[in-house]
XYZ file of C-alpha atoms in Angstrom:
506
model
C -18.180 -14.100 -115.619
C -14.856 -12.606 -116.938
C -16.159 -9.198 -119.118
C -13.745 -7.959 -121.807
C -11.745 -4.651 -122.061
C -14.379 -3.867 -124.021
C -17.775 -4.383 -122.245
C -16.311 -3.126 -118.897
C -15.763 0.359 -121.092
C -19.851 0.486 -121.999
C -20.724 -0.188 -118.570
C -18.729 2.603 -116.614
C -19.807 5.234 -119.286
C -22.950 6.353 -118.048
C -21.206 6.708 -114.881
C -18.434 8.925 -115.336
C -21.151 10.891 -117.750
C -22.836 11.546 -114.179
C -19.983 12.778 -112.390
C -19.100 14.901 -114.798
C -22.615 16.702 -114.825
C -22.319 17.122 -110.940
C -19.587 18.798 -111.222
C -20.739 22.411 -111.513
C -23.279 21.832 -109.093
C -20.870 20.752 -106.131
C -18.703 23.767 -106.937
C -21.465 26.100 -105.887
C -21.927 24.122 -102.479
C -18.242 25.114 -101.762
C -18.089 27.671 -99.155
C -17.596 31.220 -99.918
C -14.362 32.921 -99.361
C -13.931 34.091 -95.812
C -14.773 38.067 -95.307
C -12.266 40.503 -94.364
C -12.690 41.969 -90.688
C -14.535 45.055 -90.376
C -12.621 48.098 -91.998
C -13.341 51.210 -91.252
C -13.518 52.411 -95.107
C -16.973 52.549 -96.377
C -18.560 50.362 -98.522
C -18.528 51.436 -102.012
C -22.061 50.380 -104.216
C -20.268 47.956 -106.803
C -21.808 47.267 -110.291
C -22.732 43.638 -111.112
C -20.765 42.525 -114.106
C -22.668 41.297 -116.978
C -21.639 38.310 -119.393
C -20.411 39.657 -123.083
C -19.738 37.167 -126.136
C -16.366 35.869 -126.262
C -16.050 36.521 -122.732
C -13.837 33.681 -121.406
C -15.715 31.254 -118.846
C -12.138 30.056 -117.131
C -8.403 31.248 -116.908
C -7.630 28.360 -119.375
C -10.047 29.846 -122.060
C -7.459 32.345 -122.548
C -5.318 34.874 -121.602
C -6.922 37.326 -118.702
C -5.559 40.280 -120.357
C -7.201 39.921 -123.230
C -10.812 39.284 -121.599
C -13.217 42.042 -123.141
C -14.122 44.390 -120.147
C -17.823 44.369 -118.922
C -21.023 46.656 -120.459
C -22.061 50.054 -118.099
C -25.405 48.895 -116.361
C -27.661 50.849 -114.892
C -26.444 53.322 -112.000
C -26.305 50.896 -108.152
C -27.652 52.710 -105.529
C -25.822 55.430 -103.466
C -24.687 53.348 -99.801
C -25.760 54.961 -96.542
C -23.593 52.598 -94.988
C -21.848 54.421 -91.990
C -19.300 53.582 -89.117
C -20.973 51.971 -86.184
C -20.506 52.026 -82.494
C -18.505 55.610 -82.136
C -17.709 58.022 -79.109
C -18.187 61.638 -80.104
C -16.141 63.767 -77.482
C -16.041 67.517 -77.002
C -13.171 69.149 -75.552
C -13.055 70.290 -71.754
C -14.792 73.644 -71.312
C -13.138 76.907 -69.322
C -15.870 75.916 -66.633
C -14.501 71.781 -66.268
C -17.514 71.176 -68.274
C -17.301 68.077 -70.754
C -19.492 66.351 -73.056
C -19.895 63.060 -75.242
C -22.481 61.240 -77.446
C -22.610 57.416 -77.836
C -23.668 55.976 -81.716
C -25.031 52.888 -82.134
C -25.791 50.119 -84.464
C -29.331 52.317 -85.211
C -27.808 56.310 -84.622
C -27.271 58.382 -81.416
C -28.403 56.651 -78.175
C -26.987 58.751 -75.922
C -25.815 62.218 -74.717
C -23.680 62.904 -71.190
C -22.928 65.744 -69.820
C -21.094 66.479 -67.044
C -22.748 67.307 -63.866
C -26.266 66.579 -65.638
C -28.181 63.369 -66.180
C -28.007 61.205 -69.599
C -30.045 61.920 -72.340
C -31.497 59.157 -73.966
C -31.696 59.424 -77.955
C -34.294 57.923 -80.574
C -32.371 57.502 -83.482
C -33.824 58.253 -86.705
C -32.460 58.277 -90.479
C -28.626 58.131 -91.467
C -27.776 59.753 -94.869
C -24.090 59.589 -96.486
C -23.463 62.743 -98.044
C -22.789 62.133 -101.792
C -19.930 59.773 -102.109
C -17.560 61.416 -99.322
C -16.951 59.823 -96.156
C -19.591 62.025 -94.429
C -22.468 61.391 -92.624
C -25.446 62.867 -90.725
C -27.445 60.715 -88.353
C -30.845 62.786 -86.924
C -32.355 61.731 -83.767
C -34.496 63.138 -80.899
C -34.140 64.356 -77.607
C -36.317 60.646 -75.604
C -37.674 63.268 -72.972
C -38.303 66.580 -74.262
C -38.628 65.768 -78.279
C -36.514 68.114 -79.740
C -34.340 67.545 -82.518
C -30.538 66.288 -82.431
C -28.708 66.159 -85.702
C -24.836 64.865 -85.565
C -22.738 65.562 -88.717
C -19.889 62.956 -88.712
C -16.509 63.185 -91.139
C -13.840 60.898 -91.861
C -11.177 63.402 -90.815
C -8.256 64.051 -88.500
C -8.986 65.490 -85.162
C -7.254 66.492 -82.265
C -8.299 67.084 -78.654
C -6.664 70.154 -77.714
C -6.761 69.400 -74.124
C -5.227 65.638 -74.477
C -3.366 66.013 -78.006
C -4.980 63.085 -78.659
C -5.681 62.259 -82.389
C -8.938 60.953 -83.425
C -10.552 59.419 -86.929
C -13.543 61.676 -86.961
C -14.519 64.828 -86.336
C -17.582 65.701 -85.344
C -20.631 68.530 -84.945
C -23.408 67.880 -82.748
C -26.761 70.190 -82.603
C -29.480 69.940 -79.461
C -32.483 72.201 -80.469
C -32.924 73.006 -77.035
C -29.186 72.781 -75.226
C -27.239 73.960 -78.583
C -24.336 73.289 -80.717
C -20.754 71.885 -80.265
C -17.879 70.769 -81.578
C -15.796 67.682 -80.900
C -14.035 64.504 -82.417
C -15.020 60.533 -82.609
C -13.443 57.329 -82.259
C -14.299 53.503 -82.919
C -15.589 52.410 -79.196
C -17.098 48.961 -79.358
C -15.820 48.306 -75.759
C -19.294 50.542 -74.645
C -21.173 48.396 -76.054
C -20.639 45.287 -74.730
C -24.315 43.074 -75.438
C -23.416 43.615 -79.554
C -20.170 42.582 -79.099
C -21.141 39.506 -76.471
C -23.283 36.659 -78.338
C -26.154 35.537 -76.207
C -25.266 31.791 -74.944
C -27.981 28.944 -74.001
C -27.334 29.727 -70.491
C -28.775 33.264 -70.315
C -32.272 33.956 -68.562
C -35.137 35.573 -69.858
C -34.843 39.151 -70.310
C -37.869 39.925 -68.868
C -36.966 37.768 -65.678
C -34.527 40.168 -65.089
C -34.596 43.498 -63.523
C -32.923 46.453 -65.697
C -29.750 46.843 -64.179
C -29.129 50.329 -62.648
C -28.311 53.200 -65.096
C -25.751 54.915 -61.804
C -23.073 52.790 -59.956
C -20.962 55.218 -58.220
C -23.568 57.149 -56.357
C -23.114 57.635 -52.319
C -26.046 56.844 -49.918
C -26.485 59.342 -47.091
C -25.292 58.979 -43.772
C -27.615 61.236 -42.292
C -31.571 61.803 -43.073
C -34.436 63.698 -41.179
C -38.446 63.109 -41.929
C -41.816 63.162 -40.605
C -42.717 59.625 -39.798
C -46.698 58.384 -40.411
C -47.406 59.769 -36.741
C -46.501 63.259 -37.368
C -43.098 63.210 -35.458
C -39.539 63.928 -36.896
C -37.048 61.559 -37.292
C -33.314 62.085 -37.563
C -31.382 59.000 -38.357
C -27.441 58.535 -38.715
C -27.376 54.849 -40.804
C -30.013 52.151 -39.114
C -29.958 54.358 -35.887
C -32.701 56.772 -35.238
C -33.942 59.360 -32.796
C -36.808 61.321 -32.124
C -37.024 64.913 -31.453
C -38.383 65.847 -28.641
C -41.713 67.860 -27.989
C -44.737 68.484 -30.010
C -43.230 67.795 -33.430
C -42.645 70.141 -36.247
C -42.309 70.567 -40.059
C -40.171 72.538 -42.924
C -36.694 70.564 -41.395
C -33.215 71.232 -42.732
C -30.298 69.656 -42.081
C -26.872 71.193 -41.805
C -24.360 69.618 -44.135
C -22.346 67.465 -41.370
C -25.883 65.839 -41.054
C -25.598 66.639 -36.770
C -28.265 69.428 -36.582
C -31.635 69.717 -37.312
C -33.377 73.342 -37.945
C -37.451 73.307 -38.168
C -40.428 74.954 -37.921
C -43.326 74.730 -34.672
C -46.353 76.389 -34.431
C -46.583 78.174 -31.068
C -50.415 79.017 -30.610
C -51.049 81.361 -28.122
C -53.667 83.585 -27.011
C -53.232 87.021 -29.336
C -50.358 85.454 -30.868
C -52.031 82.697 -33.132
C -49.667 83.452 -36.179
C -46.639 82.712 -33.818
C -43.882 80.183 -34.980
C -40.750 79.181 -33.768
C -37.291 78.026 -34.984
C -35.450 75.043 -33.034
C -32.435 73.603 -33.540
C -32.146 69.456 -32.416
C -28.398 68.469 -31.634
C -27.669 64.973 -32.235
C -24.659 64.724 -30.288
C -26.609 66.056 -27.202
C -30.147 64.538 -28.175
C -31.936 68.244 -26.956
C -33.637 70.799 -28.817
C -33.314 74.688 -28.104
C -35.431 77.227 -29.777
C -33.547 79.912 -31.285
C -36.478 82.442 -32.826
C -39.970 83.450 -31.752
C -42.033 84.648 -33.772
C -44.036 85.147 -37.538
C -40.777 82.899 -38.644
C -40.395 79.815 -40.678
C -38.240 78.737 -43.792
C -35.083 77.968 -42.285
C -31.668 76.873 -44.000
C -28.492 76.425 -43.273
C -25.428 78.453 -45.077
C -23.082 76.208 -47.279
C -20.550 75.886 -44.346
C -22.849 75.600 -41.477
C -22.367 78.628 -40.137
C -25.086 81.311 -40.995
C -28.965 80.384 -41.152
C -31.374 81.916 -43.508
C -34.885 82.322 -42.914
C -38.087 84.436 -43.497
C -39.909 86.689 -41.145
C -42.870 88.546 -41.513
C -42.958 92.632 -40.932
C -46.751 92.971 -40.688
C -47.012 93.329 -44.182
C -45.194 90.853 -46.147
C -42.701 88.155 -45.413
C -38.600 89.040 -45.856
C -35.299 87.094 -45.936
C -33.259 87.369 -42.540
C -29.894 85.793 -42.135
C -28.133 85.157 -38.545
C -24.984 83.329 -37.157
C -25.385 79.616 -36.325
C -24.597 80.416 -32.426
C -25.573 84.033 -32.190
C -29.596 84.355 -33.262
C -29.616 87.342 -31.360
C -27.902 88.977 -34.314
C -30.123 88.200 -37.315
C -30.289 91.137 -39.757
C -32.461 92.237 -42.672
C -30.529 90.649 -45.582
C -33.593 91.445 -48.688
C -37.035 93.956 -47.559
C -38.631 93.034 -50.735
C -41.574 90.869 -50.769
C -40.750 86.535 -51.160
C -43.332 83.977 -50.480
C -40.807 81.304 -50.792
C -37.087 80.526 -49.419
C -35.541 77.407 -51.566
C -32.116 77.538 -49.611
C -28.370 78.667 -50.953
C -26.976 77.885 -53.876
C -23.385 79.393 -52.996
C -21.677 80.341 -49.658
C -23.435 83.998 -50.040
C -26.480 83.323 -52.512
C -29.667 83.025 -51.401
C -32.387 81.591 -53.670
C -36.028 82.763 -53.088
C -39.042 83.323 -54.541
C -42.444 85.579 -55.509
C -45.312 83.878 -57.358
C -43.391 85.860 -60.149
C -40.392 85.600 -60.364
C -37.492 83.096 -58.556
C -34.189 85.445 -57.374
C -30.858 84.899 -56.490
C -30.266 87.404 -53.759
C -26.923 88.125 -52.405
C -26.152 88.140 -48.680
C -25.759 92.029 -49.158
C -28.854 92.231 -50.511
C -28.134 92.330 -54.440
C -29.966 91.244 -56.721
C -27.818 88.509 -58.656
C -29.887 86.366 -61.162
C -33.947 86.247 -61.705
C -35.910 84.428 -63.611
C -39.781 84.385 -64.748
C -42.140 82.046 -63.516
C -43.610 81.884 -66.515
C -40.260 80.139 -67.619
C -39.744 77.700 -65.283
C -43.114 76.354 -64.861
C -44.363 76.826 -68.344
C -47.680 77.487 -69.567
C -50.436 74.602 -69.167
C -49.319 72.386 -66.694
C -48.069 73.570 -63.059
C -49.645 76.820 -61.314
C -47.798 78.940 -58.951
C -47.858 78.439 -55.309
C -46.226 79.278 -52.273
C -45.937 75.389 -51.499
C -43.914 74.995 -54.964
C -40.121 74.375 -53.959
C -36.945 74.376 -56.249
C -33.494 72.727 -55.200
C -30.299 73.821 -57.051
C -28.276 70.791 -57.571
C -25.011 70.387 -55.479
C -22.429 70.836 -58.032
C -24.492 72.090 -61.084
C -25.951 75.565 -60.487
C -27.638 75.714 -63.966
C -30.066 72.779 -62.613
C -32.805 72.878 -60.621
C -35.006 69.945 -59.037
C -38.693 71.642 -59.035
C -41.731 70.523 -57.247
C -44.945 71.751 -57.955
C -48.426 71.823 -57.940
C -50.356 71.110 -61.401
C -52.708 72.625 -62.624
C -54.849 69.211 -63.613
C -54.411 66.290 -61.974
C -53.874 63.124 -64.085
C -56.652 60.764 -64.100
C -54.374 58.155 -62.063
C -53.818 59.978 -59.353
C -57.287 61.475 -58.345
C -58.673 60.996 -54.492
C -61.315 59.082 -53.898
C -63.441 62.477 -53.772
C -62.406 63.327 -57.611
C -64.577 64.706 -60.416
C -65.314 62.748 -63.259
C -62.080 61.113 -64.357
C -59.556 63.615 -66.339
C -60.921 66.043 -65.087
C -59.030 66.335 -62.321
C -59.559 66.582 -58.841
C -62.554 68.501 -57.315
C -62.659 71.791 -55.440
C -62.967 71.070 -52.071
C -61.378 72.379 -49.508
C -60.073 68.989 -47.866
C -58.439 67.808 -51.087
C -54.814 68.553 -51.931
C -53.618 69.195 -55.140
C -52.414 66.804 -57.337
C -48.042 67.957 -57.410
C -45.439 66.753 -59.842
C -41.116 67.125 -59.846
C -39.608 67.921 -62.793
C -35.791 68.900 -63.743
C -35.152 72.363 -65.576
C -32.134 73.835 -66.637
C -31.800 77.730 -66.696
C -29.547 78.343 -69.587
C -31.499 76.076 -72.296
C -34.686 76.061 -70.615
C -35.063 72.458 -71.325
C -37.629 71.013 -69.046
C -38.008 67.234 -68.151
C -40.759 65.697 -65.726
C -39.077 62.770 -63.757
C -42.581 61.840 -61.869
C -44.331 58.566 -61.384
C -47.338 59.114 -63.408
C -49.518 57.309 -61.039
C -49.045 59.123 -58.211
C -48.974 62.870 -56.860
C -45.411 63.356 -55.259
C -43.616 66.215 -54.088
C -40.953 67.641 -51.615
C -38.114 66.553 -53.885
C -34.444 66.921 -52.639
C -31.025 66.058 -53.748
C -28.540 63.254 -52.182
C -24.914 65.714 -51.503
C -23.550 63.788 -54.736
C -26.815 64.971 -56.635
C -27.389 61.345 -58.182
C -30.338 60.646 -56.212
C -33.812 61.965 -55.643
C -35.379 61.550 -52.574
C -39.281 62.488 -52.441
C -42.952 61.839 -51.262
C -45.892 60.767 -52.748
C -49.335 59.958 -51.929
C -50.709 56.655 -53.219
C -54.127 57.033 -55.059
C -56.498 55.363 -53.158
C -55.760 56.661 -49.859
C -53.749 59.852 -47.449
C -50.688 57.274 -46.808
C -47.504 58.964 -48.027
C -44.358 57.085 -48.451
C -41.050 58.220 -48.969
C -39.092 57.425 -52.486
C -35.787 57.484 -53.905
C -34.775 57.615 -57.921
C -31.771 58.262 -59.933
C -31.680 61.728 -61.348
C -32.375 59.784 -64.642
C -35.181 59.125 -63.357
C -34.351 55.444 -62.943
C -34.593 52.625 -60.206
C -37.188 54.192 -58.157
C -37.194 52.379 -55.077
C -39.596 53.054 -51.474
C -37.229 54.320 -48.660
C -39.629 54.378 -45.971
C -43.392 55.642 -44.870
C -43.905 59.344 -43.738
C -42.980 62.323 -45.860
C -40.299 65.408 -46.447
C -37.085 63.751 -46.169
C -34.403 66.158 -46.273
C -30.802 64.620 -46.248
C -27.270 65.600 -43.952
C -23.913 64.104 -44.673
């Protein structure tokens, strides 16, 4: 049927009356305009505009310039928004020393220090002061609790070591460590899993083992321990050796890893208190004895070449140093009373030790440094023993490794023999106390416990790069003690081997 001009008019109306009711409806479906990359302005709280009278509803309405502007509303919110994923710096100290702070999508996460482990941060709040580009971001110290506060400003800075220029400048404040001064800069390259989107092919997280907070550490070359039958071991790599005779305990290695000092009892009749000091060559595979006597404690000097130790006058016990290859010329180096000898921290410092007070004692005799018990142990949780030992970290002389008995020990790691649990362990006299290592820093005083918490461990030493830990600990249920290892982060703890008191060489 042929329809006329007219009739195909009625038909198409309703139609084109649909289309042109769609038409505001698809124009919302169109996709937005495409956002700017990330600037490093910030955000400024905009007001929403609200529709006046008259106003026009397209450019064809009429002319733009004449559009009436938009009524005040009420007041938007101040933004906290902040720059993200920064590197605060600090300039190089007189003493080498440098410092930086990582911020994160959430605040601080981080705070390195040279020669010193990481920190790890809990961020907390960000506020934007007023409308400036200013910020403070608070956060707390992960191990120790104490406050960090970091006051950021969109501001020059210069490094006056580099001359480099940076956008931010920046003041960072550790309760415990103190303040400083430095500048920031945009660093998304250190944090690579924001910046990397997660593809299909990825595992499960929690199929994966944390991957290791230290790369460049060195593994020693040379190591000495008691192995689970009570003799000492010195190994160079997979190749070990056992020194001859009845065995022995308090070893030290000298720092080429090729000589062992340690300690034997010699019990004879009248002389019951005797000890004696040998020295086991590896390149020869013998032992010679080299004191006789109410001895022990021995260490070697920095360069190998002097040997401290402690002998006892009748009375109390003393620090003696002699040459390496003449023992026949050991001298009185400090008559005061010690109970402990930790080792050198310089080539003529001696560190040592009364249930009072720790010393640094030169190899004249002077009295360098001292500080109280009382501080480095704190108040409710080690006690003071002659078995406590400290280690001053290779290259940081403000930080010491501590080991330590405590005063309770935690539920976990009771014997067998325990009183009722948390109360720690029971008087008698064939149980050992529970001991802990913790990390403690003389200037700030800042005190962090690196232990397993199911386990009593002690006899903590340094690797020569001072990355590692290497101690011993005694599983709960039973008198095995295995040798550990750990990143001074206290990270990656890993078994080494069975025995106890490894001490380390090259």
């Amino acid at each position: 049927m042929r329809l006329s001009p007219h009739a195909r008019l009625l038909l198409c109306a309703p139609i084109i009356l649909c289309l042109a009711s769609a038409r505001p409806f698809l124009a919302q479906q169109q996709p937005a305009a495409q956002k700017q990359p990330y600037s490093q302005q910030p955000v400024k709280a905009q007001q929403p505009p609200s529709p006046q009278a008259g106003q026009p509803t397209s450019p064809s309405s009429g002319q733009a310039g004449q559009a009436k502007k938009p009524a005040a509303g009420p007041a938007a919110p101040q933004s906290t928004y902040h720059p993200i994923l920064l590197l605060v710096q600090g300039p190089t100290q007189d003493d080498g020393q440098t410092w930086s702070l990582r911020i994160g999508l959430r605040g601080p996460e981080r705070l390195d220090r040279t020669n010193y482990p990481p920190i790890p941060l809990e961020p907390a709040e960000v506020v934007r002061e007023g409308s400036t580009d200013s910020w403070i971001y608070r956060a707390k110290d992960s191990q120790t609790g104490a406050a960090v506060l970091v006051h950021l400003t969109r501001e020059a800075c210069t490094d006056p070591a580099s001359t480099t220029k940076y956008t931010f400048s920046a003041t960072v404040d550790h309760a415990q460590i103190g303040s400083a001064q430095g500048c920031a800069r945009v660093a998304t390259e250190l944090f690579p899993k924001i910046n990397n989107q997660p593809t299909d092919d990825d595992d499960d997280p929690k199929d994966k083992p944390p991957p290791p907070t230290i790369t460049h550490f060195k593994p020693p070359i040379y190591i000495a321990c008691t192995n689970p039958a009570g003799k000492l071991i010195v190994k160079r790599g997979t190749a070990a050796r056992t020194v001859p005779g009845k065995g022995g305990y308090q070893p030290a290695l000298s720092h080429d890893g090729k000589r062992l000092l340690y300690t034997t009892d010699e019990k004879s009749e009248g002389n019951a208190g005797d000890r004696s000091i040998s020295l086991y060559d590896w390149t020869t595979g013998k032992s010679t004895e080299l004191l006789r006597g109410s001895v022990q404690q021995a260490f070697w000097s920095p360069d190998d070449t002097r040997i401290s130790f402690l002998k006892f006058d009748g009375t109390k016990w003393q620090v003696w140093v002699m040459p390496a290859d003449a023992p026949e010329k050991a001298a009185l180096v400090y008559p005061g009373e010690v109970v402990s000898l930790h080792g050198w921290t310089d080539a003529q410092t001696i560190l040592v030790g009364d249930l009072q007070t720790l010393f640094w004692i030169g190899e004249d005799g002077t009295l360098k440094q001292s500080l109280a018990s009382a501080d480095l142990y704190g108040k409710d949780q080690f006690s003071l023993s002659s078995a406590n030992t400290v280690r001053v970290h290779p290259l940081n002389p403000n930080l010491l490794l501590v080991s330590a008995e405590l005063l309770q020990a935690p539920p976990t790691a009771a014997p067998k023999n325990a009183s009722t649990p948390g109360k720690g362990a029971t008087k008698d006299a064939g149980t050992a106390p529970a001991q802990a290592f913790f990390l403690y820093e003389v200037e700030s005083k800042r005190r962090v416990l690196l232990s397993p918490p199911n386990m009593t461990c002690s006899l903590a030493e340094w690797s020569r790069d001072g990355l590692q830990i290497f101690f011993t600990c005694r599983e709960p249920s039973g008198a095995a003690m295995t040798i550990y290892k750990m990143f001074w982060d206290g990270t990656s703890q890993t078994k080494v081997q069975d025995g106890y008191g490894l001490v380390i060489g090259q």
